[in-house]
Amino acid sequence: MVRHIKRRKFIALGGAAGIVGVAGCIGEDAEEEANGDDDNGDDDNGDDDLEEAQPEEGGETLSLHAGGTEGTYYPLAGDMKSIVEDQTPHGIQVQSTGASVENAASLGREEAELALVQNDITYFAYNGVELDEFEGEPLENIRGIASLYPETIHIVTQEDSGIETVEDLEGASINTGDAGSGTQVNALQILDSAGVEEFDEQNTDFGTAADQIGDGDVDAAITVGGYPLGAIEDLSATQDISFVEVTDEARDNLLDDAEWLAEDEIPGGTYDGVDDDVETVSVQAMLATHEGVDAEIVEEVTAAMFDNVDDFTTQSEFIDLETAQEAMPIDLHEGAAAYFDEQDVDEEDAEDDDAEDDDAEDDEEEDE
């Protein structure tokens, strides 16, 4: 059955063009994140949650909804837990989930204080568009804390499939991720923008999709996540794979149609046997909350993370104060805004101090 995504014009996301590169979002079976950040995981019932939160006196226990235990969101949440508990009196309880779609809904119901979510899913949720879970029921209470890292769209196929570009997927069998997930939205957007109209769509978590590629049961599979993705790494260790390129024309159409996307590439050597860079697109992973969380707590959490970015071990090359507000699709929580405003003041003060030092040096030279 051919499925089409409606092309809609969305309000441009602030700084979307500046995304430096960016899992996927879920369905109910979180195993997809076993390979694509937010896309999946292999357990969304919390059985593999990290060590219990240990708040200090005067601190609060904060629930952080991540993704599946084999994806990127879950270990990243572990970093956040360690940093926040080291730097503040608050405790973080990390919960494995189906990731973005589920996490946004949890914030909307105020069942979690913190959650990792794709920026496009956050936009859909806040505005009540695109996904059945949110259509006509905007979650206007969710707020942003920070953009974190790029989540890259991977389109994987067998090396000898003959499929080189998105346009070559016409008539192919394609796993587009769990039905109703953010990954599926991204996948259908890509196919539509490339003019691919006839294809056999299959929907599973990405762990299963990787197995389907290996067994030759589908021609291609699409997922979203910070590279390297575990399932693709495992697949490339045992199978000869290649990636389907999002060509210039398809990429231009995508950026026109979906302004939360940015140009990206998968560097050669990221996966076994794939030596050349692969042109593609990405979304952005972000940390979100809801307006009911105390502003002082959010400011403390934000400060703990961005004052100690060197303590991150997952996606550490991307998490940075300078990019923390790029591609933010919704309003910042007042606590996060207070922290970033303070950093702007500090930077301005530092510039003023430098200027004063320069003036002093000039005066000394004149005196000499």
PDB file of C-alpha atoms in Angstrom, residues 116-288:
ATOM      1  CA  LEU A 116      14.605  13.514  25.634  1.00  0.00           C
ATOM      2  CA  VAL A 117      12.719  14.260  22.427  1.00  0.00           C
ATOM      3  CA  GLN A 118      13.370  15.003  18.756  1.00  0.00           C
ATOM      4  CA  ASN A 119      12.815  18.658  17.896  1.00  0.00           C
ATOM      5  CA  ASP A 120      10.307  17.863  15.151  1.00  0.00           C
ATOM      6  CA  ILE A 121       8.243  15.681  17.472  1.00  0.00           C
ATOM      7  CA  THR A 122       8.291  18.442  20.072  1.00  0.00           C
ATOM      8  CA  TYR A 123       6.961  20.814  17.419  1.00  0.00           C
ATOM      9  CA  PHE A 124       4.206  18.383  16.389  1.00  0.00           C
ATOM     10  CA  ALA A 125       3.206  17.813  20.019  1.00  0.00           C
ATOM     11  CA  TYR A 126       3.163  21.470  21.008  1.00  0.00           C
ATOM     12  CA  ASN A 127       1.119  22.461  17.955  1.00  0.00           C
ATOM     13  CA  GLY A 128      -1.121  19.381  17.822  1.00  0.00           C
ATOM     14  CA  VAL A 129      -0.302  18.457  14.221  1.00  0.00           C
ATOM     15  CA  GLU A 130       0.979  15.639  12.029  1.00  0.00           C
ATOM     16  CA  LEU A 131       0.847  12.635  14.369  1.00  0.00           C
ATOM     17  CA  ASP A 132      -2.358  10.906  15.440  1.00  0.00           C
ATOM     18  CA  GLU A 133      -1.248  11.084  19.074  1.00  0.00           C
ATOM     19  CA  PHE A 134      -1.275  14.883  18.978  1.00  0.00           C
ATOM     20  CA  GLU A 135      -3.597  15.845  16.095  1.00  0.00           C
ATOM     21  CA  GLY A 136      -6.002  18.489  17.335  1.00  0.00           C
ATOM     22  CA  GLU A 137      -4.809  18.135  20.937  1.00  0.00           C
ATOM     23  CA  PRO A 138      -1.776  20.421  21.301  1.00  0.00           C
ATOM     24  CA  LEU A 139       0.416  19.929  24.352  1.00  0.00           C
ATOM     25  CA  GLU A 140       0.876  23.607  25.052  1.00  0.00           C
ATOM     26  CA  ASN A 141       2.380  23.017  28.494  1.00  0.00           C
ATOM     27  CA  ILE A 142       5.637  21.480  27.247  1.00  0.00           C
ATOM     28  CA  ARG A 143       8.754  23.646  27.311  1.00  0.00           C
ATOM     29  CA  GLY A 144      12.275  23.397  25.986  1.00  0.00           C
ATOM     30  CA  ILE A 145      15.471  23.240  27.996  1.00  0.00           C
ATOM     31  CA  ALA A 146      18.221  22.774  25.399  1.00  0.00           C
ATOM     32  CA  SER A 147      19.164  21.366  22.018  1.00  0.00           C
ATOM     33  CA  LEU A 148      21.769  18.643  22.403  1.00  0.00           C
ATOM     34  CA  TYR A 149      23.018  16.895  19.284  1.00  0.00           C
ATOM     35  CA  PRO A 150      22.116  15.985  15.689  1.00  0.00           C
ATOM     36  CA  GLU A 151      20.096  12.826  14.974  1.00  0.00           C
ATOM     37  CA  THR A 152      21.033  11.622  11.537  1.00  0.00           C
ATOM     38  CA  ILE A 153      18.644   9.897   9.165  1.00  0.00           C
ATOM     39  CA  HIS A 154      20.110   6.581   7.998  1.00  0.00           C
ATOM     40  CA  ILE A 155      18.733   4.747   4.965  1.00  0.00           C
ATOM     41  CA  VAL A 156      20.448   1.357   4.905  1.00  0.00           C
ATOM     42  CA  THR A 157      20.391  -1.356   2.263  1.00  0.00           C
ATOM     43  CA  GLN A 158      22.456  -4.366   1.205  1.00  0.00           C
ATOM     44  CA  GLU A 159      25.605  -3.489  -0.707  1.00  0.00           C
ATOM     45  CA  ASP A 160      24.535  -5.342  -3.840  1.00  0.00           C
ATOM     46  CA  SER A 161      20.943  -4.014  -3.893  1.00  0.00           C
ATOM     47  CA  GLY A 162      21.653  -1.518  -6.654  1.00  0.00           C
ATOM     48  CA  ILE A 163      19.870   1.183  -4.636  1.00  0.00           C
ATOM     49  CA  GLU A 164      22.086   4.270  -4.483  1.00  0.00           C
ATOM     50  CA  THR A 165      19.759   7.264  -4.102  1.00  0.00           C
ATOM     51  CA  VAL A 166      16.348   7.881  -2.553  1.00  0.00           C
ATOM     52  CA  GLU A 167      14.872   8.085  -6.045  1.00  0.00           C
ATOM     53  CA  ASP A 168      15.959   4.460  -6.606  1.00  0.00           C
ATOM     54  CA  LEU A 169      13.503   3.361  -3.892  1.00  0.00           C
ATOM     55  CA  GLU A 170      10.549   3.575  -6.278  1.00  0.00           C
ATOM     56  CA  GLY A 171       8.815   0.188  -6.143  1.00  0.00           C
ATOM     57  CA  ALA A 172      11.003  -1.085  -3.291  1.00  0.00           C
ATOM     58  CA  SER A 173      10.000  -2.674   0.012  1.00  0.00           C
ATOM     59  CA  ILE A 174      10.936  -0.228   2.781  1.00  0.00           C
ATOM     60  CA  ASN A 175      10.800  -0.451   6.556  1.00  0.00           C
ATOM     61  CA  THR A 176       9.925   3.087   7.687  1.00  0.00           C
ATOM     62  CA  GLY A 177       9.991   2.442  11.439  1.00  0.00           C
ATOM     63  CA  ASP A 178       7.206   1.811  13.903  1.00  0.00           C
ATOM     64  CA  ALA A 179       3.756   2.899  12.718  1.00  0.00           C
ATOM     65  CA  GLY A 180       2.916   6.312  14.128  1.00  0.00           C
ATOM     66  CA  SER A 181       6.484   7.047  15.167  1.00  0.00           C
ATOM     67  CA  GLY A 182       8.573  10.097  14.419  1.00  0.00           C
ATOM     68  CA  THR A 183      10.861   7.910  12.354  1.00  0.00           C
ATOM     69  CA  GLN A 184       7.951   7.016  10.095  1.00  0.00           C
ATOM     70  CA  VAL A 185       7.065  10.697   9.705  1.00  0.00           C
ATOM     71  CA  ASN A 186      10.643  11.526   8.692  1.00  0.00           C
ATOM     72  CA  ALA A 187      10.830   8.518   6.355  1.00  0.00           C
ATOM     73  CA  LEU A 188       7.604   9.323   4.518  1.00  0.00           C
ATOM     74  CA  GLN A 189       8.612  12.971   4.226  1.00  0.00           C
ATOM     75  CA  ILE A 190      11.879  11.946   2.558  1.00  0.00           C
ATOM     76  CA  LEU A 191      10.183   9.550   0.146  1.00  0.00           C
ATOM     77  CA  ASP A 192       7.509  12.088  -0.755  1.00  0.00           C
ATOM     78  CA  SER A 193      10.011  14.880  -1.352  1.00  0.00           C
ATOM     79  CA  ALA A 194      12.019  12.576  -3.637  1.00  0.00           C
ATOM     80  CA  GLY A 195       8.913  11.742  -5.666  1.00  0.00           C
ATOM     81  CA  VAL A 196       8.822   8.085  -4.580  1.00  0.00           C
ATOM     82  CA  GLU A 197       5.148   7.152  -4.943  1.00  0.00           C
ATOM     83  CA  GLU A 198       5.023   3.360  -5.199  1.00  0.00           C
ATOM     84  CA  PHE A 199       6.585   1.269  -2.450  1.00  0.00           C
ATOM     85  CA  ASP A 200       5.745  -1.536  -0.066  1.00  0.00           C
ATOM     86  CA  GLU A 201       5.814  -0.043   3.422  1.00  0.00           C
ATOM     87  CA  GLN A 202       6.630  -2.207   6.419  1.00  0.00           C
ATOM     88  CA  ASN A 203       6.613  -1.029  10.024  1.00  0.00           C
ATOM     89  CA  THR A 204       8.674  -2.495  12.852  1.00  0.00           C
ATOM     90  CA  ASP A 205      11.250  -1.431  15.412  1.00  0.00           C
ATOM     91  CA  PHE A 206      14.667  -0.915  13.895  1.00  0.00           C
ATOM     92  CA  GLY A 207      16.222  -3.945  15.509  1.00  0.00           C
ATOM     93  CA  THR A 208      13.787  -6.066  13.502  1.00  0.00           C
ATOM     94  CA  ALA A 209      14.314  -3.901  10.434  1.00  0.00           C
ATOM     95  CA  ALA A 210      18.062  -4.529  10.586  1.00  0.00           C
ATOM     96  CA  ASP A 211      17.375  -8.255  10.685  1.00  0.00           C
ATOM     97  CA  GLN A 212      15.109  -7.841   7.649  1.00  0.00           C
ATOM     98  CA  ILE A 213      17.928  -6.135   5.748  1.00  0.00           C
ATOM     99  CA  GLY A 214      20.311  -8.908   6.690  1.00  0.00           C
ATOM    100  CA  ASP A 215      17.829 -11.595   5.594  1.00  0.00           C
ATOM    101  CA  GLY A 216      16.876  -9.779   2.397  1.00  0.00           C
ATOM    102  CA  ASP A 217      13.243  -9.415   3.493  1.00  0.00           C
ATOM    103  CA  VAL A 218      13.175  -5.674   2.750  1.00  0.00           C
ATOM    104  CA  ASP A 219      15.147  -3.585   0.263  1.00  0.00           C
ATOM    105  CA  ALA A 220      15.842  -0.695   2.619  1.00  0.00           C
ATOM    106  CA  ALA A 221      15.215   0.490   6.173  1.00  0.00           C
ATOM    107  CA  ILE A 222      15.068   4.028   7.511  1.00  0.00           C
ATOM    108  CA  THR A 223      15.905   5.118  11.038  1.00  0.00           C
ATOM    109  CA  VAL A 224      16.914   8.260  12.865  1.00  0.00           C
ATOM    110  CA  GLY A 225      19.684   8.515  15.430  1.00  0.00           C
ATOM    111  CA  GLY A 226      23.056   9.820  16.485  1.00  0.00           C
ATOM    112  CA  TYR A 227      25.685   7.763  14.720  1.00  0.00           C
ATOM    113  CA  PRO A 228      26.999   5.173  15.171  1.00  0.00           C
ATOM    114  CA  LEU A 229      23.721   3.283  15.628  1.00  0.00           C
ATOM    115  CA  GLY A 230      24.138  -0.024  17.425  1.00  0.00           C
ATOM    116  CA  ALA A 231      21.968  -2.185  15.168  1.00  0.00           C
ATOM    117  CA  ILE A 232      23.676  -0.884  12.030  1.00  0.00           C
ATOM    118  CA  GLU A 233      27.077  -1.465  13.602  1.00  0.00           C
ATOM    119  CA  ASP A 234      26.068  -5.045  14.371  1.00  0.00           C
ATOM    120  CA  LEU A 235      24.666  -5.513  10.874  1.00  0.00           C
ATOM    121  CA  SER A 236      27.744  -4.075   9.161  1.00  0.00           C
ATOM    122  CA  ALA A 237      29.958  -6.447  11.176  1.00  0.00           C
ATOM    123  CA  THR A 238      28.289  -9.476   9.593  1.00  0.00           C
ATOM    124  CA  GLN A 239      26.837  -8.175   6.296  1.00  0.00           C
ATOM    125  CA  ASP A 240      28.014  -5.989   3.419  1.00  0.00           C
ATOM    126  CA  ILE A 241      25.816  -2.884   3.610  1.00  0.00           C
ATOM    127  CA  SER A 242      25.579   0.509   1.973  1.00  0.00           C
ATOM    128  CA  PHE A 243      23.627   3.676   2.593  1.00  0.00           C
ATOM    129  CA  VAL A 244      21.115   5.306   0.292  1.00  0.00           C
ATOM    130  CA  GLU A 245      22.093   8.896  -0.435  1.00  0.00           C
ATOM    131  CA  VAL A 246      19.684  11.814  -0.116  1.00  0.00           C
ATOM    132  CA  THR A 247      20.640  13.664  -3.296  1.00  0.00           C
ATOM    133  CA  ASP A 248      20.914  17.439  -3.650  1.00  0.00           C
ATOM    134  CA  GLU A 249      17.495  17.814  -5.271  1.00  0.00           C
ATOM    135  CA  ALA A 250      15.726  15.640  -2.711  1.00  0.00           C
ATOM    136  CA  ARG A 251      17.563  17.417   0.102  1.00  0.00           C
ATOM    137  CA  ASP A 252      16.572  20.855  -1.215  1.00  0.00           C
ATOM    138  CA  ASN A 253      12.937  19.755  -1.438  1.00  0.00           C
ATOM    139  CA  LEU A 254      13.104  18.401   2.097  1.00  0.00           C
ATOM    140  CA  LEU A 255      14.547  21.580   3.544  1.00  0.00           C
ATOM    141  CA  ASP A 256      11.793  23.557   1.834  1.00  0.00           C
ATOM    142  CA  ASP A 257       9.041  21.225   3.080  1.00  0.00           C
ATOM    143  CA  ALA A 258      10.321  20.455   6.575  1.00  0.00           C
ATOM    144  CA  GLU A 259      12.219  23.331   8.082  1.00  0.00           C
ATOM    145  CA  TRP A 260      13.231  21.398  11.193  1.00  0.00           C
ATOM    146  CA  LEU A 261      15.553  19.284   9.025  1.00  0.00           C
ATOM    147  CA  ALA A 262      19.165  20.187   8.266  1.00  0.00           C
ATOM    148  CA  GLU A 263      21.821  18.959   5.868  1.00  0.00           C
ATOM    149  CA  ASP A 264      24.030  16.247   7.324  1.00  0.00           C
ATOM    150  CA  GLU A 265      26.353  13.422   6.376  1.00  0.00           C
ATOM    151  CA  ILE A 266      27.436  10.077   7.761  1.00  0.00           C
ATOM    152  CA  PRO A 267      31.256  10.175   7.777  1.00  0.00           C
ATOM    153  CA  GLY A 268      33.044   7.426   5.916  1.00  0.00           C
ATOM    154  CA  GLY A 269      34.421   4.794   8.260  1.00  0.00           C
ATOM    155  CA  THR A 270      31.605   5.164  10.780  1.00  0.00           C
ATOM    156  CA  TYR A 271      30.399   1.667   9.840  1.00  0.00           C
ATOM    157  CA  ASP A 272      32.380  -1.358   8.654  1.00  0.00           C
ATOM    158  CA  GLY A 273      32.752  -1.465   4.885  1.00  0.00           C
ATOM    159  CA  VAL A 274      31.319   2.024   4.259  1.00  0.00           C
ATOM    160  CA  ASP A 275      34.348   4.149   3.449  1.00  0.00           C
ATOM    161  CA  ASP A 276      32.778   7.170   1.728  1.00  0.00           C
ATOM    162  CA  ASP A 277      30.792  10.007   3.292  1.00  0.00           C
ATOM    163  CA  VAL A 278      27.035   9.673   2.767  1.00  0.00           C
ATOM    164  CA  GLU A 279      24.904  12.776   2.181  1.00  0.00           C
ATOM    165  CA  THR A 280      21.682  12.824   4.208  1.00  0.00           C
ATOM    166  CA  VAL A 281      19.654  15.035   6.563  1.00  0.00           C
ATOM    167  CA  SER A 282      19.082  15.224  10.305  1.00  0.00           C
ATOM    168  CA  VAL A 283      16.836  16.439  13.080  1.00  0.00           C
ATOM    169  CA  GLN A 284      17.934  17.575  16.542  1.00  0.00           C
ATOM    170  CA  ALA A 285      17.738  15.813  19.897  1.00  0.00           C
ATOM    171  CA  MET A 286      16.651  18.055  22.747  1.00  0.00           C
ATOM    172  CA  LEU A 287      15.883  18.011  26.454  1.00  0.00           C
ATOM    173  CA  ALA A 288      12.350  19.137  27.311  1.00  0.00           C
TER     174      ALA A 288
END
